[in-house]
Coordinates of N, CA, C and O in Angstrom, one line a residue:
X1 N -14.1 -1.3 -27.4 CA -13.3 -0.4 -27.7 C -13.3 -1.4 -29.0 O -13.4 -2.6 -28.7
X2 N -12.8 -1.0 -29.8 CA -12.5 -0.9 -31.3 C -10.7 -1.5 -31.4 O -10.5 -2.9 -32.2
X3 N -9.8 -1.5 -30.4 CA -8.4 -1.3 -30.3 C -7.9 -0.1 -30.8 O -7.0 -0.9 -31.2
X4 N -8.9 -0.1 -32.3 CA -7.9 1.5 -32.8 C -7.4 2.6 -31.7 O -6.9 3.3 -31.6
X5 N -8.6 3.1 -30.6 CA -8.3 4.0 -29.5 C -7.8 3.1 -28.8 O -7.7 2.2 -28.3
X6 N -6.7 4.1 -28.3 CA -5.6 3.8 -27.0 C -6.7 4.3 -26.0 O -6.3 6.0 -26.2
X7 N -6.4 4.0 -24.7 CA -6.9 4.5 -23.7 C -5.7 5.0 -22.7 O -4.5 4.5 -22.5
X8 N -5.5 6.8 -22.8 CA -4.3 7.1 -21.8 C -4.6 6.7 -20.6 O -5.6 7.1 -19.6
X9 N -3.4 6.4 -19.9 CA -3.6 6.9 -18.4 C -4.1 8.1 -17.6 O -3.2 8.6 -18.3
X10 N -4.6 8.9 -16.7 CA -5.1 9.7 -16.3 C -3.4 10.5 -15.5 O -2.8 10.1 -15.1
X11 N -3.7 11.9 -15.9 CA -2.3 13.1 -15.4 C -2.2 12.8 -13.9 O -3.2 11.9 -12.8
X12 N -1.2 13.0 -14.0 CA -0.7 12.1 -12.3 C -1.1 12.9 -11.3 O -1.5 12.4 -10.3
X13 N -1.7 14.4 -11.7 CA -2.6 14.8 -10.4 C -3.8 14.4 -9.8 O -4.2 14.6 -8.5
X14 N -4.2 13.6 -11.0 CA -5.6 12.8 -10.2 C -4.9 11.6 -9.6 O -5.9 11.4 -9.0
X15 N -3.9 11.1 -9.3 CA -3.4 10.4 -8.4 C -2.5 10.5 -7.6 O -3.0 10.1 -6.4
X16 N -2.6 11.7 -7.5 CA -2.5 12.4 -6.0 C -3.1 12.3 -4.7 O -4.4 13.1 -5.0
X17 N -3.0 11.9 -4.0 CA -4.6 11.4 -2.7 C -5.2 13.3 -1.9 O -6.1 13.1 -1.9
X18 N -4.4 14.0 -1.7 CA -4.6 15.3 -1.1 C -4.7 15.5 0.1 O -5.0 15.6 0.8
X19 N -4.8 14.6 1.1 CA -6.1 13.8 2.2 C -4.2 13.4 3.1 O -4.9 12.7 4.2
X20 N -3.2 13.3 2.9 CA -2.4 13.4 3.6 C -2.3 13.8 4.7 O -2.2 14.7 5.5
X21 N -2.0 13.5 6.1 CA -2.5 14.1 7.8 C -1.3 13.7 7.8 O -0.9 12.5 9.4
X22 N 0.0 13.9 7.6 CA 1.6 14.2 8.3 C 1.2 14.8 9.9 O 0.7 15.5 10.0
X23 N 2.2 14.4 10.1 CA 2.4 15.1 11.8 C 2.7 17.0 11.7 O 3.9 16.3 10.7
X24 N 2.1 17.6 12.3 CA 1.9 18.9 11.6 C 3.5 19.7 11.8 O 3.9 20.4 12.0
X25 N 4.0 18.8 13.3 CA 5.7 18.9 14.1 C 6.4 18.1 12.9 O 8.0 18.6 13.3
X26 N 6.1 17.3 11.6 CA 7.1 17.1 11.3 C 8.2 18.0 10.0 O 7.5 18.8 10.1
X27 N 9.3 17.5 10.4 CA 10.4 18.4 9.7 C 10.9 17.6 8.1 O 10.7 18.3 7.2
X28 N 9.7 16.7 7.7 CA 9.8 16.3 6.4 C 8.3 16.6 5.9 O 7.1 16.5 6.3
X29 N 8.4 17.0 4.3 CA 7.4 16.6 3.1 C 8.0 15.3 2.6 O 8.4 15.6 1.6
X30 N 6.5 14.6 2.5 CA 6.6 13.1 2.2 C 5.2 13.6 0.8 O 4.1 13.2 1.1
X31 N 5.9 13.0 0.0 CA 4.7 12.7 -1.2 C 4.9 11.1 -2.1 O 6.1 10.5 -2.5
X32 N 3.8 10.9 -3.1 CA 3.7 9.3 -3.7 C 2.5 9.7 -4.3 O 1.4 10.4 -4.0
X33 N 2.8 8.3 -5.6 CA 1.5 8.9 -6.1 C 1.6 6.7 -7.2 O 3.4 6.3 -7.0
X34 N 0.7 6.3 -7.2 CA 0.7 4.8 -7.8 C 0.1 6.0 -10.0 O -1.5 6.4 -9.6
X35 N 0.2 4.9 -10.5 CA 0.4 5.5 -11.8 C -0.1 4.2 -12.5 O 0.7 2.9 -12.8
X36 N -1.2 3.9 -13.6 CA -1.7 3.0 -14.5 C -1.0 2.9 -15.4 O -0.9 4.0 -15.6
X37 N -0.2 2.0 -15.7 CA 0.7 1.5 -16.9 C -0.4 1.9 -18.1 O -1.9 1.0 -18.2
X38 N -0.1 1.7 -19.7 CA -0.5 1.8 -20.8 C -1.6 0.1 -21.2 O -2.6 0.4 -21.6
X39 N -0.9 -1.1 -20.5 CA -1.2 -2.7 -20.8 C -2.1 -2.5 -19.5 O -3.2 -3.0 -20.2
X40 N -1.9 -1.5 -18.7 CA -3.8 -1.9 -17.9 C -4.8 -0.9 -18.5 O -6.2 -1.5 -18.9
X41 N -4.3 0.1 -19.2 CA -5.4 1.4 -19.8 C -5.7 0.6 -20.9 O -7.1 0.7 -21.1
X42 N -5.2 -0.4 -21.6 CA -5.5 -0.3 -23.0 C -6.6 -1.9 -22.4 O -7.1 -2.4 -23.4
X43 N -6.5 -2.7 -21.6 CA -7.3 -3.8 -21.5 C -8.1 -4.0 -20.9 O -9.1 -4.6 -20.2
X44 N -8.4 -2.0 -20.3 CA -9.4 -1.7 -18.7 C -9.1 -2.4 -18.1 O -10.1 -2.8 -17.1
X45 N -8.0 -2.6 -17.0 CA -7.6 -3.7 -16.4 C -7.8 -2.3 -14.7 O -6.7 -1.5 -15.6
X46 N -8.0 -2.5 -13.6 CA -8.0 -1.0 -12.9 C -6.1 -1.3 -12.5 O -5.2 -2.1 -13.1
X47 N -5.8 -0.5 -12.2 CA -4.4 -0.2 -11.8 C -4.0 -1.3 -10.6 O -5.0 -1.0 -9.6
X48 N -3.3 -1.7 -10.9 CA -2.9 -3.3 -9.7 C -2.2 -2.1 -8.7 O -2.1 -3.5 -7.4
X49 N -1.5 -1.1 -8.4 CA 0.0 -0.9 -7.8 C -1.0 0.0 -6.7 O -1.8 0.9 -7.1
X50 N -0.1 0.4 -5.1 CA -0.4 0.9 -4.9 C 0.2 1.9 -4.1 O 1.5 1.2 -4.2
X51 N 0.1 2.7 -2.9 CA 1.9 3.8 -2.2 C 0.9 4.7 -1.7 O -0.2 4.8 -1.9
X52 N 1.5 4.5 -0.3 CA 1.0 5.7 0.6 C 2.1 5.8 1.2 O 3.2 5.3 1.3
X53 N 2.0 7.7 2.2 CA 3.4 7.8 2.4 C 2.9 8.0 3.8 O 1.7 9.3 3.5
X54 N 3.9 8.8 4.7 CA 3.2 9.2 5.5 C 4.4 10.0 6.2 O 5.9 10.0 6.5
X55 N 4.4 11.2 7.2 CA 5.6 11.9 7.7 C 5.7 12.3 8.9 O 4.7 13.0 9.7
X56 N 6.6 11.3 10.0 CA 5.9 11.3 11.1 C 7.1 12.9 12.0 O 7.7 13.0 11.3
X57 N 7.3 12.7 13.1 CA 8.1 14.3 13.3 C 9.3 13.7 13.5 O 10.6 14.5 12.9
X58 N 10.1 12.4 13.2 CA 11.5 12.3 12.7 C 11.6 11.4 12.1 O 12.5 10.8 11.7
X59 N 10.4 10.9 11.3 CA 10.7 10.3 10.3 C 9.6 10.4 9.1 O 9.0 10.8 8.7
X60 N 10.1 9.5 7.8 CA 9.4 10.2 7.2 C 8.8 8.0 6.4 O 10.1 7.6 6.4
X61 N 7.8 7.8 6.0 CA 7.0 6.2 5.8 C 7.2 6.5 3.8 O 5.9 7.2 4.1
X62 N 7.8 5.8 3.2 CA 6.2 5.4 1.8 C 6.2 4.3 1.9 O 8.3 2.7 1.5
X63 N 5.6 3.5 1.2 CA 5.2 2.1 0.9 C 4.8 2.0 -0.7 O 3.8 2.6 -0.6
X64 N 5.6 1.0 -0.9 CA 4.6 0.5 -2.2 C 4.2 -0.5 -2.6 O 5.2 -1.8 -1.7
X65 N 3.4 -0.8 -3.4 CA 2.9 -2.6 -3.3 C 2.4 -2.2 -5.1 O 2.1 -1.6 -5.6
X66 N 3.0 -3.9 -5.4 CA 2.9 -4.2 -6.8 C 1.9 -5.2 -6.7 O 2.0 -6.1 -6.7
X67 N 0.8 -4.5 -7.5 CA -0.4 -5.4 -7.6 C 0.5 -7.4 -8.8 O 1.7 -7.2 -9.6
X68 N -0.2 -8.3 -8.5 CA 0.2 -9.2 -9.1 C -0.1 -9.1 -11.2 O 0.9 -9.7 -11.8
X69 N -1.2 -8.5 -11.2 CA -1.0 -8.2 -12.8 C -1.3 -8.8 -13.7 O -0.7 -9.8 -14.5
X70 N -2.3 -9.8 -13.3 CA -2.6 -11.2 -13.4 C -3.9 -11.3 -13.8 O -5.2 -10.8 -12.8
X71 N -5.0 -12.0 -14.7 CA -6.6 -11.5 -14.5 C -6.9 -13.1 -13.8 O -8.5 -12.8 -13.9
X72 N -6.1 -13.6 -13.2 CA -6.6 -14.8 -12.1 C -6.7 -14.1 -11.1 O -7.2 -14.6 -10.4
X73 N -6.0 -13.0 -10.3 CA -5.8 -12.4 -9.6 C -6.8 -11.2 -10.0 O -6.4 -9.7 -9.4
X74 N -8.1 -11.0 -9.6 CA -8.9 -10.2 -10.3 C -9.2 -8.9 -9.2 O -9.7 -8.0 -9.6
X75 N -8.5 -9.3 -8.3 CA -9.0 -8.1 -7.3 C -7.4 -7.9 -6.3 O -7.4 -7.2 -5.3
X76 N -6.4 -7.7 -7.7 CA -4.9 -7.8 -6.6 C -5.0 -6.0 -6.5 O -4.6 -5.5 -5.5
X77 N -5.9 -4.8 -7.4 CA -5.7 -3.4 -7.3 C -6.5 -3.4 -5.6 O -5.5 -2.9 -4.2
X78 N -7.4 -4.1 -4.6 CA -7.9 -4.5 -3.6 C -6.7 -4.8 -2.8 O -6.2 -4.6 -1.8
X79 N -6.1 -6.0 -3.4 CA -5.2 -6.4 -2.0 C -3.7 -5.6 -1.4 O -3.5 -5.1 -0.8
X80 N -3.7 -4.8 -3.1 CA -1.9 -4.2 -3.0 C -2.7 -2.8 -2.4 O -2.1 -2.0 -1.1
X81 N -3.7 -2.4 -2.4 CA -4.2 -1.1 -1.3 C -4.5 -1.4 0.1 O -3.8 -1.0 1.2
X82 N -5.1 -2.3 0.3 CA -4.8 -3.3 2.0 C -3.8 -3.0 2.3 O -3.0 -3.0 3.0
X83 N -2.7 -3.8 1.5 CA -1.0 -4.0 1.9 C -0.6 -2.8 2.1 O 0.0 -2.8 3.1
X84 N -0.5 -1.6 1.8 CA -0.4 -0.5 1.8 C -0.6 0.3 2.4 O 0.0 0.2 4.0
X85 N -2.1 0.5 3.1 CA -2.8 0.7 4.5 C -2.7 -0.2 5.2 O -1.7 1.0 6.5
X86 N -2.1 -1.5 5.6 CA -2.2 -1.7 6.3 C 0.2 -2.0 7.0 O 0.0 -1.4 8.8
X87 N 0.4 -1.7 6.4 CA 1.8 -1.6 6.1 C 2.3 -0.4 6.9 O 3.0 0.4 7.9
X88 N 1.8 0.8 6.1 CA 1.7 2.1 7.3 C 1.3 2.1 8.6 O 1.9 3.2 9.0
X89 N 0.2 2.0 9.0 CA -0.4 1.8 10.0 C 0.4 0.6 10.8 O 0.9 1.5 12.2
X90 N 1.4 -0.1 10.5 CA 2.1 -0.9 11.4 C 3.4 -0.2 11.9 O 4.2 -0.3 13.2
X91 N 3.9 0.9 10.8 CA 5.3 0.9 11.2 C 4.9 2.4 11.7 O 5.6 3.0 12.5
X92 N 3.6 3.5 11.5 CA 3.4 4.3 12.5 C 3.6 4.2 13.7 O 3.5 4.5 14.2
X93 N 3.2 3.0 14.3 CA 2.6 2.2 15.4 C 4.0 1.8 15.8 O 4.2 2.5 16.8
X94 N 5.1 1.4 15.5 CA 6.0 1.0 15.7 C 7.0 2.2 16.2 O 7.6 2.2 16.6
X95 N 6.9 3.2 14.9 CA 7.7 4.4 15.1 C 7.0 5.2 16.4 O 8.7 6.0 16.9
X96 N 5.9 4.9 15.9 CA 5.4 6.3 17.7 C 6.2 5.7 18.5 O 5.9 6.7 20.1
X97 N 6.0 4.6 18.5 CA 5.6 4.5 20.3 C 7.3 4.6 20.9 O 7.2 5.1 22.0
X98 N 8.1 5.3 20.0 CA 9.0 5.3 20.8 C 10.3 6.3 19.0 O 11.3 6.3 20.0
X99 N 9.8 6.4 18.6 CA 11.0 7.0 17.4 C 11.7 6.2 16.5 O 11.5 5.0 16.8
X100 N 12.0 6.6 15.2 CA 12.4 5.5 14.4 C 13.6 5.1 14.9 O 14.0 3.6 14.7
X101 N 14.5 6.3 15.9 CA 16.0 5.6 16.2 C 16.0 4.5 17.3 O 16.4 3.4 16.8
X102 N 14.9 5.1 18.1 CA 14.7 3.4 18.9 C 14.2 2.2 18.4 O 14.3 1.1 18.9
X103 N 13.5 2.4 17.5 CA 13.2 1.2 16.8 C 14.4 0.5 15.9 O 13.8 -0.7 16.3
X104 N 14.7 1.3 15.1 CA 16.1 0.5 14.8 C 17.0 0.5 15.7 O 17.4 -0.9 14.9
X105 N 17.4 0.7 16.6 CA 18.5 0.2 17.2 C 17.6 -1.1 18.0 O 18.4 -2.0 18.1
X106 N 16.5 -1.0 18.2 CA 15.8 -2.3 18.8 C 16.2 -3.7 17.9 O 15.9 -5.1 18.3
X107 N 15.6 -2.9 16.9 CA 15.6 -4.3 15.8 C 17.0 -4.8 15.4 O 17.1 -5.7 15.6
X108 N 18.0 -3.7 15.8 CA 19.2 -3.7 15.1 C 19.8 -5.1 15.9 O 21.0 -5.9 16.1
X109 N 19.2 -4.8 17.1 CA 20.4 -5.3 18.6 C 19.7 -6.9 18.2 O 20.0 -7.8 19.4
X110 N 18.4 -7.1 18.4 CA 17.2 -8.0 18.9 C 17.7 -9.1 18.2 O 17.6 -9.6 16.5
X111 N 18.4 -10.4 18.5 CA 19.0 -11.6 17.9 C 17.8 -12.5 17.3 O 17.6 -13.6 16.6
X112 N 16.4 -12.1 18.3 CA 15.4 -13.2 17.6 C 14.4 -12.0 16.6 O 13.7 -12.6 15.7
X113 N 15.4 -11.3 16.3 CA 14.8 -10.8 14.9 C 13.2 -9.8 14.1 O 11.9 -10.4 14.6
X114 N 13.6 -8.8 15.3 CA 12.7 -8.1 15.5 C 11.9 -7.5 14.0 O 10.6 -7.4 13.6
X115 N 12.9 -7.7 13.0 CA 12.3 -6.9 11.7 C 11.4 -8.1 11.5 O 9.9 -8.2 10.8
X116 N 11.9 -9.4 11.4 CA 10.5 -10.7 11.0 C 9.5 -10.7 11.5 O 8.7 -10.8 11.1
X117 N 9.5 -10.0 13.3 CA 8.4 -10.6 13.9 C 7.2 -9.3 13.2 O 6.3 -9.4 12.7
X118 N 7.8 -8.0 13.0 CA 6.8 -6.9 12.5 C 6.2 -7.2 10.6 O 5.5 -7.1 10.9
X119 N 7.1 -8.0 9.9 CA 7.2 -8.5 8.7 C 5.6 -9.2 8.5 O 4.9 -9.3 8.2
X120 N 5.8 -10.3 10.1 CA 4.8 -11.6 10.1 C 3.6 -10.8 10.5 O 2.1 -11.3 10.8
X121 N 3.7 -9.8 11.2 CA 2.6 -9.6 12.2 C 1.5 -8.4 11.1 O 0.7 -8.4 10.7
X122 N 2.5 -7.8 10.4 CA 2.1 -7.4 9.4 C 1.1 -8.3 8.0 O -0.3 -7.4 7.5
X123 N 1.9 -9.1 7.6 CA 0.4 -10.4 7.0 C -0.3 -10.5 7.6 O -1.1 -10.7 7.1
X124 N -0.1 -10.5 8.6 CA -0.8 -11.6 9.3 C -2.5 -10.4 9.2 O -3.6 -11.0 9.0
X125 N -1.9 -9.3 9.4 CA -3.1 -8.2 9.8 C -3.7 -8.1 8.7 O -4.9 -8.0 8.2
X126 N -3.4 -7.9 7.1 CA -3.3 -8.3 5.5 C -3.8 -9.0 5.2 O -5.5 -8.8 4.5
X127 N -3.5 -10.5 5.8 CA -4.8 -11.9 5.6 C -6.4 -11.6 5.7 O -6.8 -11.9 5.5
X128 N -5.9 -10.8 7.8 CA -7.3 -10.6 7.8 C -8.6 -9.6 7.0 O -9.6 -9.7 6.9
X129 N -7.7 -8.8 7.1 CA -8.8 -7.4 6.1 C -8.7 -7.8 5.5 O -9.8 -7.7 4.6
X130 N -7.9 -8.4 4.0 CA -8.0 -9.2 3.0 C -9.4 -10.1 3.4 O -10.2 -9.9 2.6
X131 N -9.7 -10.9 4.1 CA -10.6 -11.8 4.6 C -11.6 -11.4 4.6 O -12.9 -11.3 4.4
X132 N -11.9 -10.2 5.7 CA -13.0 -9.3 6.1 C -13.1 -8.9 4.6 O -15.1 -8.5 4.3
X133 N -12.4 -7.9 3.8 CA -13.2 -7.9 2.8 C -13.6 -8.5 1.6 O -15.0 -8.0 1.2
X134 N -13.8 -9.4 1.7 CA -13.7 -10.6 0.8 C -15.1 -10.9 1.6 O -16.1 -11.2 0.0
X135 N -15.1 -11.4 3.0 CA -16.4 -11.7 2.9 C -17.6 -10.0 3.5 O -19.2 -10.9 3.5
X136 N -17.7 -9.2 2.5 CA -18.1 -8.5 2.9 C -18.6 -7.9 1.2 O -19.4 -7.1 0.8
X137 N -18.1 -8.8 0.1 CA -18.2 -8.1 -0.8 C -17.9 -9.4 -1.8 O -16.6 -9.7 -2.0
X138 N -19.1 -10.6 -1.6 CA -18.8 -12.1 -1.9 C -18.2 -11.7 -3.8 O -18.6 -10.4 -4.4
X139 N -17.7 -12.4 -4.5 CA -17.2 -12.5 -5.9 C -18.2 -12.3 -6.3 O -19.5 -13.0 -6.2
X140 N -18.8 -11.4 -7.8 CA -19.8 -11.6 -8.8 C -20.1 -12.8 -9.3 O -17.9 -12.3 -9.6
X141 N -20.6 -12.1 -10.3 CA -20.3 -13.0 -11.7 C -19.4 -12.3 -12.5 O -18.6 -12.5 -13.9
X142 N -19.0 -10.8 -12.6 CA -18.9 -10.0 -13.8 C -17.7 -10.3 -12.9 O -16.6 -9.8 -14.0
X143 N -16.6 -10.2 -12.3 CA -15.0 -10.6 -11.8 C -15.2 -11.4 -12.2 O -13.4 -11.9 -12.7

């Protein structure tokens, strides 16, 4: 690239996953997408942000992960993708065990911090998955 050309982000529809597996009995329809910013496009940096969504029977979840946008964090796009998948899985598991209302009621009544426990579980699972990814995809000279 000579610097005169300007790479444009792809159209919105190219980012729509289309593989959402919402609960067929859900009363909600949920959609989300992540778009590459012009700076990333101009610099040839992948979109480091990610989002995911799911509609359950009595709830919808939207998860957003903002990447680092720092050249030192060259796998930020992977970490962001793993963060979204891990968080969606954890939230779906909690909500599906007894429904959203039950989870929120338990979280509000729990003096030990039910939400803190959930976030710690998500962080531990995310770190484990990032480590698994790094072990199976060693850093290359190109990175």
